[in-house]
């Protein structure tokens, strides 16, 4: 059983929902990320999504775009993100780590080289925003053969047929993007998400994490009640952006926000 | 070629290139668009409306002009110019824009967005939007907003909102990113008119089909005027829409050589260029797999060209396929060479070409003298130089 599948099974048994923070690796500099990952685990998160910076983050709003730019200014790269996960694993063999990014850095490395390197670094899942299952056959096979879960996105306008496709291609969990738009945008409509989740559940047994529009403890609690996990990204990265000159404060505020979300979700 | 050329496949693949590499939210509108495109491209009523617009609104057919003086001066092949510069709004872009706008109307979309580099596609889109009474938002890199300010003014006059994109390199690729973000956010009422043969399927095939009128006309005109097919076709390649528009109807005519001209900027060897086919490698950007300019880590690198319309790190996937199969060749022309082409056509034929098209002119100046006088080259004069007057005057130290 993969670490991700195990984690969701364990949470389900305990009647809890997964708290999944997203940060961009190397933002605002490469030294910040590793201690931040450990601090997030200490704050009670279940899974870490680590953004691989890309020069053209087409599905991201301004907050994550700028995070990518800061990381790239420090020459962060897919290879370095993989090395970072390897470092993390030296002291944490429990927390699943999912890489999230765009397909071109993986294409540049080569699918097979990447799959091997991800296995070696002990990566648990790979979410590639612009690699839908229609184009992902080769990559999915290589990842699955190495026990790595390919994670796919679902959108508010995904029809049954698409959800079934994700169910077949994906493993670990599915990521429901709760609104039409880029990361960091707008407010999510609870009733809409609830309706959509019913449709999704009718087409897959995989756990469903919900992201986009989760800002604070209150939204985290609301969303947690609808799915199996909550992804929070831009709200964390905004703290990094606001405190670039005082990263201890950035880390502290992220930890506090996650701890508050954890508490709200578990209460 | 023995078998008739029939690309792409139903999933939009040109061999390993093309495809649909987009975020999931864009899958439904892309499928909806593909269905509409498949349906209307064979719908007699749609075709009749498009043809009428191309004739009465755009001014087609555009002439095929024998540049006799220039041909004589160069001392080789006979040069024929396909005069896309004479189209309404001054470039080939409008052939495609009209087609997509008519599709948008049939699909019930009320809002149109587009990216633009040189501003020609933006102007063409704003023009059609004005005519059809559709809301129009144009994304343009902040750098391009400055160097193509005349076109920015034209778009605003036409009632479009022009958004200066400040992210990344602030040029065409970033405008495309921003347009895609808009589309993801407003998928229900918005039609994204992509200006070149890039983007996810069906855009590369659809834009090609709308631009193929260039080659169909040129073929017929060449036979009428010269009694035979041309020996070579030359066109500049940014995303590749004017080039594929000229090439496509000739692909099965094996005797016709096809040459795409990329922008070499300061020179391909300097790294400061926009020539992915000549000096890049395959990767995935903006919804398709194609040749890209990228670093070892797969990050897209900044491009350089004197012409905003060629300043793009990718290229249409069909060109990637034509390159790999050897059916077309791709060469490159530096900024300085393009300027020579610009002045040559202006002084020799009294036609001021766009800086993009000047790259094709410059390569023709190299190619024609290597061919005998009974050979024929058709060069795509994709647009006129009006929009570049500011840039050219500035280079000459003149304040307008
Ligand atoms: C006159 C002209 N020619 C060529 C191009 C390049 O585009 P494409 O390669 O798609 O024809 C542009 C783009 O703005 C243009 O304005």
XYZ file of C-alpha atoms and ligand atoms in Angstrom:
683
model
C 0.000 0.000 0.000
C 1.361 3.412 -0.898
C 2.061 5.931 1.844
C -0.787 8.113 0.508
C -3.343 5.320 0.440
C -2.229 4.282 3.931
C -2.533 7.834 5.197
C -6.086 8.293 3.932
C -7.093 4.876 5.311
C -5.640 5.753 8.709
C -7.418 9.137 8.711
C -10.718 7.614 7.672
C -10.482 5.129 10.502
C -9.862 7.942 12.974
C -12.710 9.981 11.470
C -10.338 12.806 10.531
C -9.626 14.722 7.335
C -6.244 15.317 5.711
C -4.670 18.745 6.056
C -2.499 19.301 2.977
C -0.355 22.433 2.748
C 1.125 23.539 -0.559
C 4.310 25.576 -0.706
C 6.598 26.242 -3.634
C 9.989 24.605 -3.158
C 12.747 27.192 -2.989
C 10.466 30.104 -2.110
C 11.733 32.591 -1.093
C 15.072 30.752 -1.078
C 16.144 27.096 -1.066
C 17.184 27.121 2.616
C 13.703 27.992 3.808
C 11.867 24.954 2.483
C 13.263 21.969 4.401
C 12.837 23.409 7.929
C 9.406 24.684 6.846
C 8.384 21.162 5.838
C 9.380 19.750 9.213
C 7.650 22.620 11.014
C 4.439 21.966 9.077
C 4.535 18.316 10.082
C 4.971 19.386 13.692
C 1.938 21.669 13.269
C -0.154 18.627 12.416
C -0.352 18.409 8.629
C -0.852 15.007 7.015
C 0.560 15.339 3.502
C 2.841 17.951 1.942
C 2.379 19.211 -1.602
C 5.605 20.687 -2.820
C 5.400 23.015 -5.804
C 8.023 22.598 -8.499
C 8.595 26.107 -9.862
C 8.004 26.689 -13.560
C 8.657 29.713 -15.727
C 5.113 29.714 -17.134
C 2.650 28.714 -14.416
C -0.493 29.061 -16.540
C -2.950 27.723 -13.954
C -1.688 29.815 -11.065
C -2.767 33.181 -9.763
C -0.367 36.018 -8.934
C 0.614 34.748 -5.455
C 1.950 31.392 -6.650
C 3.328 32.965 -9.842
C 5.503 35.224 -7.736
C 6.523 32.299 -5.512
C 7.708 30.499 -8.652
C 9.628 33.567 -9.760
C 11.358 33.910 -6.372
C 12.326 30.229 -6.404
C 13.594 30.369 -9.983
C 15.641 33.463 -9.163
C 17.513 31.130 -6.777
C 17.908 28.546 -9.526
C 15.467 26.094 -7.973
C 14.811 23.208 -10.363
C 13.099 19.831 -10.504
C 16.414 18.110 -9.739
C 16.882 20.266 -6.662
C 13.311 19.663 -5.514
C 13.955 15.917 -5.732
C 17.152 16.344 -3.709
C 15.155 18.313 -1.152
C 12.649 15.473 -0.749
C 15.575 13.086 -0.295
C 16.872 15.318 2.514
C 13.434 15.464 4.120
C 13.214 11.673 4.097
C 16.384 11.359 6.182
C 14.401 12.407 9.243
C 10.783 11.866 8.188
C 9.763 8.545 6.683
C 6.084 8.950 7.533
C 4.726 12.074 5.881
C 3.697 11.612 2.246
C 5.163 14.176 -0.152
C 3.478 15.044 -3.447
C 5.230 17.041 -6.145
C 2.966 19.477 -7.941
C 3.926 21.357 -11.049
C 3.874 21.540 -14.822
C 4.936 18.869 -17.256
C 7.763 20.575 -19.116
C 10.476 20.176 -16.443
C 9.559 16.459 -16.370
C 9.708 16.269 -20.177
C 13.120 17.914 -20.088
C 14.411 15.315 -17.631
C 12.701 12.482 -19.519
C 9.731 10.570 -18.074
C 11.735 7.491 -17.154
C 14.639 9.399 -15.625
C 12.167 11.409 -13.624
C 10.252 8.364 -12.413
C 13.520 6.744 -11.314
C 14.712 9.878 -9.557
C 11.354 10.373 -7.839
C 11.436 6.785 -6.609
C 14.949 7.232 -5.320
C 13.988 10.433 -3.501
C 10.999 8.559 -2.053
C 8.363 10.859 -3.521
C 4.828 9.584 -2.946
C 2.748 11.324 -5.573
C 3.062 13.474 -8.669
C 0.454 16.008 -9.726
C 1.069 17.576 -13.111
C -1.369 20.387 -13.797
C -1.078 20.357 -17.579
C -0.821 16.601 -18.108
C -4.416 15.335 -18.259
C -4.949 11.548 -18.362
C -5.514 11.845 -22.129
C -1.785 12.536 -22.558
C -0.459 10.842 -19.425
C -0.454 7.153 -20.344
C 3.317 6.750 -20.540
C 4.045 8.822 -17.466
C 1.349 7.136 -15.371
C 2.644 3.659 -16.220
C 6.193 4.595 -15.255
C 5.092 6.140 -11.962
C 2.749 3.342 -10.970
C 5.404 0.728 -11.723
C 7.508 2.433 -9.071
C 4.776 2.722 -6.471
C 4.300 6.446 -7.014
C 0.725 7.740 -7.131
C -0.269 9.914 -10.110
C -2.667 12.544 -8.767
C -5.217 14.097 -11.131
C -7.323 17.215 -10.950
C -11.084 17.431 -11.180
C -12.871 20.677 -11.999
C -16.372 22.040 -11.364
C -17.188 21.379 -15.023
C -15.890 17.786 -15.100
C -18.519 15.380 -16.371
C -18.972 11.752 -15.246
C -16.879 10.445 -18.107
C -13.896 12.603 -17.079
C -14.226 11.643 -13.419
C -14.171 7.967 -14.423
C -11.046 8.644 -16.478
C -9.292 10.218 -13.478
C -10.415 7.328 -11.318
C -8.825 4.868 -13.725
C -5.608 6.796 -14.286
C -5.097 8.197 -10.795
C -4.305 6.656 -7.442
C -3.692 7.904 -3.910
C -6.329 10.625 -4.101
C -8.033 12.979 -6.524
C -7.711 16.723 -6.204
C -10.931 18.660 -6.693
C -10.301 22.214 -7.843
C -13.309 23.843 -6.231
C -13.734 26.803 -8.528
C -13.220 27.804 -12.127
C -10.156 29.965 -12.054
C -6.531 30.135 -11.061
C -5.015 29.382 -7.667
C -5.651 31.957 -4.986
C -8.872 33.158 -6.576
C -12.245 34.002 -5.125
C -14.555 32.426 -2.637
C -15.853 28.942 -2.853
C -19.529 28.152 -2.779
C -20.173 25.428 -0.227
C -23.447 24.278 -1.742
C -21.859 23.898 -5.176
C -18.959 21.908 -3.760
C -21.342 19.670 -1.882
C -23.361 18.890 -5.013
C -20.236 18.250 -7.032
C -18.752 15.946 -4.413
C -21.850 13.761 -4.615
C -21.312 13.396 -8.347
C -17.608 12.671 -7.866
C -18.272 10.064 -5.168
C -20.651 8.368 -7.558
C -17.791 7.796 -9.961
C -14.791 7.015 -7.782
C -13.801 5.357 -4.541
C -10.575 7.350 -4.338
C -10.268 9.902 -1.528
C -10.975 13.460 -2.677
C -8.939 16.441 -1.493
C -10.426 19.869 -2.107
C -8.404 22.936 -2.892
C -8.647 26.508 -4.226
C -10.239 29.159 -2.055
C -9.256 27.737 1.349
C -8.046 30.737 3.325
C -8.505 30.269 7.054
C -9.525 27.876 9.825
C -13.188 28.439 9.103
C -13.053 27.632 5.362
C -10.756 24.692 6.127
C -13.366 23.262 8.511
C -16.206 23.784 6.048
C -14.302 22.157 3.200
C -13.040 19.321 5.388
C -16.623 18.338 6.057
C -17.271 17.988 2.325
C -14.261 15.908 1.240
C -11.433 13.769 2.576
C -8.770 16.421 2.637
C -8.148 20.145 2.443
C -5.409 21.754 0.365
C -4.221 25.215 1.360
C -1.645 27.059 -0.750
C -1.898 30.743 -1.553
C -2.854 31.626 2.029
C 0.460 30.150 3.238
C 2.554 31.588 0.442
C 1.129 35.051 1.132
C 2.800 34.844 4.555
C 6.147 34.070 2.948
C 5.691 36.953 0.556
C 4.731 39.368 3.321
C 7.703 38.475 5.517
C 10.532 37.896 3.100
C 12.858 39.971 5.297
C 11.893 38.112 8.421
C 11.502 34.469 7.545
C 11.257 33.347 11.159
C 8.016 35.305 11.336
C 6.849 33.821 8.029
C 7.445 30.312 9.336
C 5.767 31.082 12.641
C 2.669 32.526 10.990
C 2.364 29.551 8.649
C 2.638 27.169 11.585
C 0.009 29.134 13.501
C -2.412 29.153 10.575
C -1.995 25.426 9.983
C -2.373 24.661 13.689
C -5.584 26.685 13.755
C -6.869 24.816 10.695
C -5.957 21.501 12.264
C -7.822 22.375 15.415
C -10.890 23.609 13.569
C -10.960 20.527 11.341
C -10.661 18.121 14.278
C -13.188 19.840 16.542
C 4.751 11.543 -50.984
C 2.625 8.596 -51.937
C -0.028 8.825 -49.244
C -2.045 11.969 -48.910
C -0.977 14.096 -45.979
C -3.586 13.777 -43.256
C -2.536 15.382 -39.999
C -3.283 15.662 -37.141
C -4.932 12.487 -35.814
C -8.259 12.766 -33.980
C -6.509 13.615 -30.718
C -4.583 16.439 -32.304
C -1.232 14.693 -32.618
C 1.255 15.425 -35.363
C 3.444 12.396 -34.664
C 4.818 13.070 -31.172
C 3.814 16.742 -31.321
C 0.612 18.640 -30.606
C -2.003 17.123 -28.310
C -3.980 18.618 -25.452
C -1.865 19.541 -22.442
C -4.125 21.725 -20.324
C -5.525 22.022 -16.828
C -8.717 20.031 -16.330
C -11.005 23.078 -16.215
C -10.149 23.769 -19.849
C -11.011 20.270 -21.052
C -14.778 20.874 -21.373
C -14.487 24.137 -23.355
C -11.837 22.587 -25.578
C -14.070 19.613 -26.300
C -16.966 21.976 -26.957
C -14.810 24.010 -29.331
C -13.575 20.913 -31.111
C -17.140 19.711 -31.643
C -18.161 23.096 -33.056
C -15.095 23.217 -35.299
C -15.734 19.715 -36.670
C -19.351 20.574 -37.299
C -19.047 23.991 -38.888
C -15.955 23.430 -41.029
C -18.151 21.267 -43.245
C -21.343 23.294 -42.820
C -22.245 24.973 -46.147
C -23.923 27.908 -44.439
C -20.920 28.590 -42.228
C -18.538 28.302 -45.149
C -20.661 30.656 -47.233
C -20.714 33.273 -44.474
C -16.965 32.964 -43.966
C -16.259 33.220 -47.694
C -18.452 36.297 -48.003
C -16.676 37.985 -45.099
C -13.285 37.150 -46.541
C -14.296 38.621 -49.868
C -16.226 41.749 -48.902
C -14.793 42.599 -45.482
C -11.173 41.437 -45.717
C -10.777 42.092 -49.429
C -9.772 38.637 -50.589
C -8.380 37.224 -52.731
C -5.158 39.010 -51.956
C -3.000 39.508 -55.059
C -0.036 37.375 -56.001
C 2.401 40.015 -57.181
C 5.404 39.346 -59.392
C 8.204 41.487 -57.941
C 9.955 41.845 -61.271
C 12.383 44.601 -60.394
C 13.539 42.932 -57.216
C 13.850 39.567 -58.979
C 15.987 41.165 -61.714
C 18.136 42.943 -59.161
C 18.799 39.699 -57.266
C 19.507 37.948 -60.568
C 17.964 34.569 -59.809
C 14.537 33.051 -59.320
C 11.341 34.967 -60.036
C 9.895 36.277 -56.787
C 6.146 36.414 -56.266
C 4.742 38.091 -53.177
C 1.516 36.847 -51.616
C 0.057 40.166 -50.547
C -1.466 39.455 -47.132
C -0.380 42.985 -46.229
C -3.314 44.250 -48.283
C -5.921 42.537 -46.103
C -8.145 44.679 -43.925
C -6.156 45.464 -40.739
C -2.886 44.855 -42.559
C -1.877 41.244 -42.009
C -2.862 37.614 -42.486
C -4.132 37.430 -38.910
C -7.675 38.438 -39.835
C -8.270 35.285 -41.942
C -8.191 33.270 -38.749
C -9.818 35.826 -36.503
C -12.937 36.040 -38.650
C -13.249 32.278 -38.748
C -12.979 31.881 -34.987
C -15.276 34.823 -34.293
C -17.970 33.296 -36.496
C -17.564 30.067 -34.530
C -17.830 32.006 -31.260
C -21.063 33.546 -32.438
C -22.544 30.166 -33.317
C -21.460 28.780 -29.960
C -23.290 31.600 -28.192
C -20.190 33.114 -26.593
C -20.519 36.786 -25.736
C -16.985 37.624 -24.698
C -13.797 37.287 -26.708
C -10.236 37.244 -25.449
C -6.949 37.056 -27.326
C -3.211 37.337 -26.817
C -1.094 39.457 -29.091
C 2.579 40.122 -29.728
C 2.964 42.620 -32.526
C -0.601 43.697 -31.964
C -1.751 42.536 -35.402
C -3.767 39.654 -34.018
C -5.082 41.928 -31.268
C -6.183 44.506 -33.820
C -7.773 41.856 -36.021
C -9.642 40.442 -33.012
C -10.763 43.855 -31.753
C -11.953 44.604 -35.284
C -14.164 41.546 -35.516
C -15.413 41.995 -31.974
C -16.473 45.539 -32.856
C -18.257 44.319 -35.928
C -20.068 41.521 -34.114
C -20.748 43.561 -30.995
C -18.831 41.253 -28.674
C -16.946 42.245 -25.531
C -13.206 42.018 -26.218
C -10.175 41.787 -23.928
C -6.675 41.656 -25.397
C -3.643 40.491 -23.413
C -0.323 41.950 -24.487
C 3.104 41.788 -22.845
C 4.073 45.101 -21.254
C 7.244 45.224 -23.392
C 5.174 44.826 -26.551
C 2.671 47.453 -25.420
C 5.549 49.928 -25.589
C 7.095 48.844 -28.871
C 3.771 48.456 -30.691
C 1.991 51.450 -29.180
C 0.273 52.327 -32.438
C -1.546 49.012 -32.447
C -2.476 49.438 -28.782
C -4.171 52.680 -29.729
C -5.973 50.991 -32.615
C -7.307 48.251 -30.351
C -8.576 50.793 -27.852
C -10.218 52.809 -30.612
C -12.018 49.652 -31.660
C -13.433 49.324 -28.179
C -11.215 46.559 -26.793
C -9.715 46.507 -23.327
C -5.952 46.060 -23.583
C -4.325 44.447 -20.548
C -0.554 44.971 -20.251
C 0.898 41.743 -18.859
C 3.662 42.375 -16.337
C 4.588 38.775 -15.483
C 7.594 36.797 -16.746
C 9.355 38.250 -19.761
C 6.411 40.593 -20.465
C 6.135 39.438 -24.094
C 3.937 37.161 -26.194
C 4.331 33.974 -24.151
C 3.269 35.790 -20.986
C 0.287 37.282 -22.798
C -0.697 33.721 -23.715
C -0.344 32.599 -20.082
C -2.580 35.433 -18.961
C -5.175 34.737 -21.649
C -5.276 31.086 -20.552
C -5.819 32.236 -16.948
C -8.680 34.427 -18.078
C -10.188 31.551 -20.028
C -10.007 29.176 -17.040
C -11.809 31.799 -14.972
C -14.504 32.724 -17.510
C -14.992 29.489 -19.452
C -18.770 29.721 -19.590
C -19.192 32.861 -21.711
C -15.715 33.359 -23.167
C -14.178 32.303 -26.474
C -10.382 32.399 -26.663
C -9.238 33.353 -30.175
C -5.642 32.107 -30.367
C -3.711 34.008 -33.017
C -1.406 31.331 -34.309
C -1.151 27.588 -34.911
C -0.211 26.922 -31.282
C -2.201 26.039 -28.170
C -4.040 22.787 -27.446
C -5.872 20.831 -30.147
C -7.971 21.838 -32.078
C -6.290 25.262 -32.329
C -3.244 24.260 -34.427
C -5.433 22.445 -36.967
C -8.271 24.964 -36.860
C -6.073 28.044 -37.285
C -4.250 26.269 -40.118
C -7.529 25.517 -41.838
C -8.597 29.171 -41.595
C -5.214 30.362 -42.866
C -4.965 27.782 -45.664
C -6.858 30.190 -47.909
C -3.455 31.855 -48.416
C -1.956 28.763 -50.010
C -5.085 27.784 -51.912
C -5.253 31.183 -53.566
C -1.504 31.319 -54.172
C -1.539 27.942 -55.874
C -4.328 28.913 -58.233
C -2.828 32.356 -58.901
C 0.610 30.920 -59.612
C -0.834 28.473 -62.109
C -2.817 31.283 -63.743
C 0.108 33.703 -63.935
C 3.103 31.439 -64.483
C 1.432 28.335 -65.816
C 2.847 26.054 -63.169
C 3.497 25.374 -59.506
C 6.194 27.348 -57.703
C 9.554 25.783 -56.840
C 9.818 27.169 -53.354
C 7.671 28.781 -50.680
C 9.147 31.124 -48.083
C 7.418 32.480 -44.968
C 8.433 33.814 -41.581
C 7.634 31.682 -38.545
C 6.597 33.079 -35.194
C 3.942 30.656 -34.044
C 3.764 29.635 -37.673
C 0.275 30.553 -38.896
C 1.147 32.529 -42.011
C 3.724 29.886 -42.938
C 1.411 26.910 -42.511
C -1.353 28.836 -44.271
C 0.874 29.114 -47.326
C 2.469 25.654 -47.041
C -0.491 23.435 -46.249
C -2.168 23.281 -49.691
C 1.249 22.397 -51.201
C 2.291 19.635 -48.779
C 1.448 16.838 -51.218
C 3.232 18.621 -54.091
C 6.660 17.091 -53.555
C 8.365 19.372 -56.087
C 7.571 22.458 -54.034
C 10.219 23.222 -51.397
C 8.971 24.879 -48.210
C 11.155 27.095 -46.076
C 10.158 28.601 -42.732
C 12.219 31.532 -41.509
C 12.723 31.932 -37.774
C 14.010 35.023 -36.009
C 17.687 34.744 -35.100
C 17.684 38.020 -33.117
C 21.326 38.849 -32.386
C 22.319 35.513 -33.971
C 21.483 31.946 -32.970
C 25.020 31.463 -31.624
C 24.498 34.290 -29.097
C 21.534 32.564 -27.477
C 19.572 35.811 -27.914
C 17.070 34.684 -30.533
C 13.592 33.240 -31.146
C 14.409 30.180 -33.219
C 13.127 27.055 -31.432
C 13.060 24.890 -34.573
C 16.648 25.772 -35.441
C 18.086 25.764 -31.941
C 15.547 24.404 -29.433
C 14.306 20.980 -28.420
C 10.931 19.316 -27.889
C 8.926 20.065 -24.756
C 5.423 21.055 -23.664
C 4.148 24.615 -23.423
C 0.764 26.287 -23.866
C -1.140 23.099 -24.405
C 0.955 21.236 -26.957
C 4.238 19.407 -27.443
C 6.589 21.141 -29.837
C 10.081 22.587 -30.165
C 10.806 25.099 -27.415
C 13.507 27.381 -26.209
C 14.277 26.125 -22.740
C 17.164 25.546 -20.365
C 18.396 22.148 -19.126
C 15.779 22.166 -16.361
C 12.881 22.677 -18.774
C 12.316 26.310 -17.804
C 11.351 28.465 -20.781
C 14.025 31.023 -21.617
C 13.577 34.564 -22.805
C 13.480 35.192 -26.507
C 14.794 38.081 -28.537
C 13.727 39.512 -31.846
C 13.363 42.930 -33.352
C 9.859 41.878 -34.339
C 7.344 41.422 -31.551
C 5.346 38.948 -33.642
C 8.238 36.476 -33.828
C 9.282 36.878 -30.180
C 7.911 33.537 -28.973
C 9.775 30.534 -27.474
C 7.563 27.903 -29.094
C 6.200 27.134 -32.527
C 3.141 25.370 -33.903
C 3.397 21.574 -33.500
C 2.781 20.936 -37.189
C 6.011 22.759 -38.012
C 7.829 20.503 -35.536
C 6.447 17.538 -37.459
C 7.274 18.997 -40.897
C 10.811 19.656 -39.678
C 11.348 16.142 -38.316
C 9.947 14.530 -41.461
C 12.063 16.798 -43.630
C 9.068 18.039 -45.634
C 9.900 21.646 -44.702
C 13.179 23.283 -43.831
C 13.675 25.922 -41.201
C 16.306 28.600 -41.381
C 16.931 31.759 -39.402
C 17.531 35.428 -40.099
C 19.087 37.951 -37.703
C 17.636 41.330 -36.773
C 20.184 43.071 -38.987
C 19.475 40.839 -41.962
C 15.743 41.408 -41.485
C 16.360 45.141 -41.654
C 18.131 44.655 -44.991
C 15.066 42.796 -46.212
C 12.858 45.594 -44.927
C 14.784 48.291 -46.809
C 15.206 46.206 -49.938
C 11.510 45.613 -50.487
C 10.666 49.193 -49.578
C 13.150 50.736 -52.011
C 12.936 48.117 -54.749
C 9.181 47.558 -54.973
C 7.604 50.416 -53.038
C 6.140 48.029 -50.481
C 6.911 48.511 -46.788
C 6.772 45.097 -45.105
C 6.156 44.294 -41.449
C 9.347 43.460 -39.543
C 8.061 39.890 -39.181
C 7.626 39.520 -42.940
C 11.007 41.195 -43.462
C 12.611 38.005 -42.161
C 11.065 36.117 -45.075
C 12.225 38.858 -47.469
C 15.783 38.655 -46.124
C 15.933 34.910 -46.628
C 14.533 35.301 -50.133
C 17.454 37.644 -50.882
C 19.798 34.773 -50.022
C 17.798 32.057 -51.775
C 16.795 33.686 -55.075
C 20.335 34.223 -56.415
C 21.110 30.514 -55.905
C 18.259 29.554 -58.248
C 17.994 30.005 -61.988
C 15.812 32.702 -63.558
C 13.139 30.262 -64.643
C 12.452 29.168 -61.063
C 9.646 30.595 -58.974
C 9.605 31.514 -55.298
C 6.412 32.552 -53.541
C 7.118 34.622 -50.453
C 4.412 35.329 -47.947
C 4.231 39.054 -47.310
C 2.325 38.415 -44.110
C 1.788 42.020 -43.104
C 2.527 45.648 -43.775
C 5.043 47.787 -41.945
C 2.835 50.616 -40.734
C 2.883 49.316 -37.181
C 6.702 49.328 -37.208
C 7.214 52.966 -38.210
C 7.907 53.985 -34.614
C 10.519 51.245 -34.168
C 12.213 51.994 -37.480
C 12.243 55.752 -36.999
C 13.719 55.286 -33.543
C 16.496 53.090 -34.938
C 17.280 55.833 -37.413
C 17.338 58.381 -34.589
C 14.200 60.153 -35.758
C 11.499 61.329 -33.349
C 8.058 61.111 -34.905
C 2.720 40.517 -40.006
C 2.979 39.325 -39.173
N 3.626 38.278 -39.720
C 3.899 37.176 -38.994
C 3.563 37.084 -37.668
C 3.950 35.844 -36.918
O 2.911 34.975 -36.650
P 2.742 33.612 -37.427
O 4.045 32.899 -37.370
O 1.679 32.901 -36.666
O 2.333 33.897 -38.806
C 2.883 38.141 -37.057
C 2.484 38.057 -35.644
O 2.143 38.978 -34.982
C 2.590 39.285 -37.836
O 1.957 40.340 -37.298
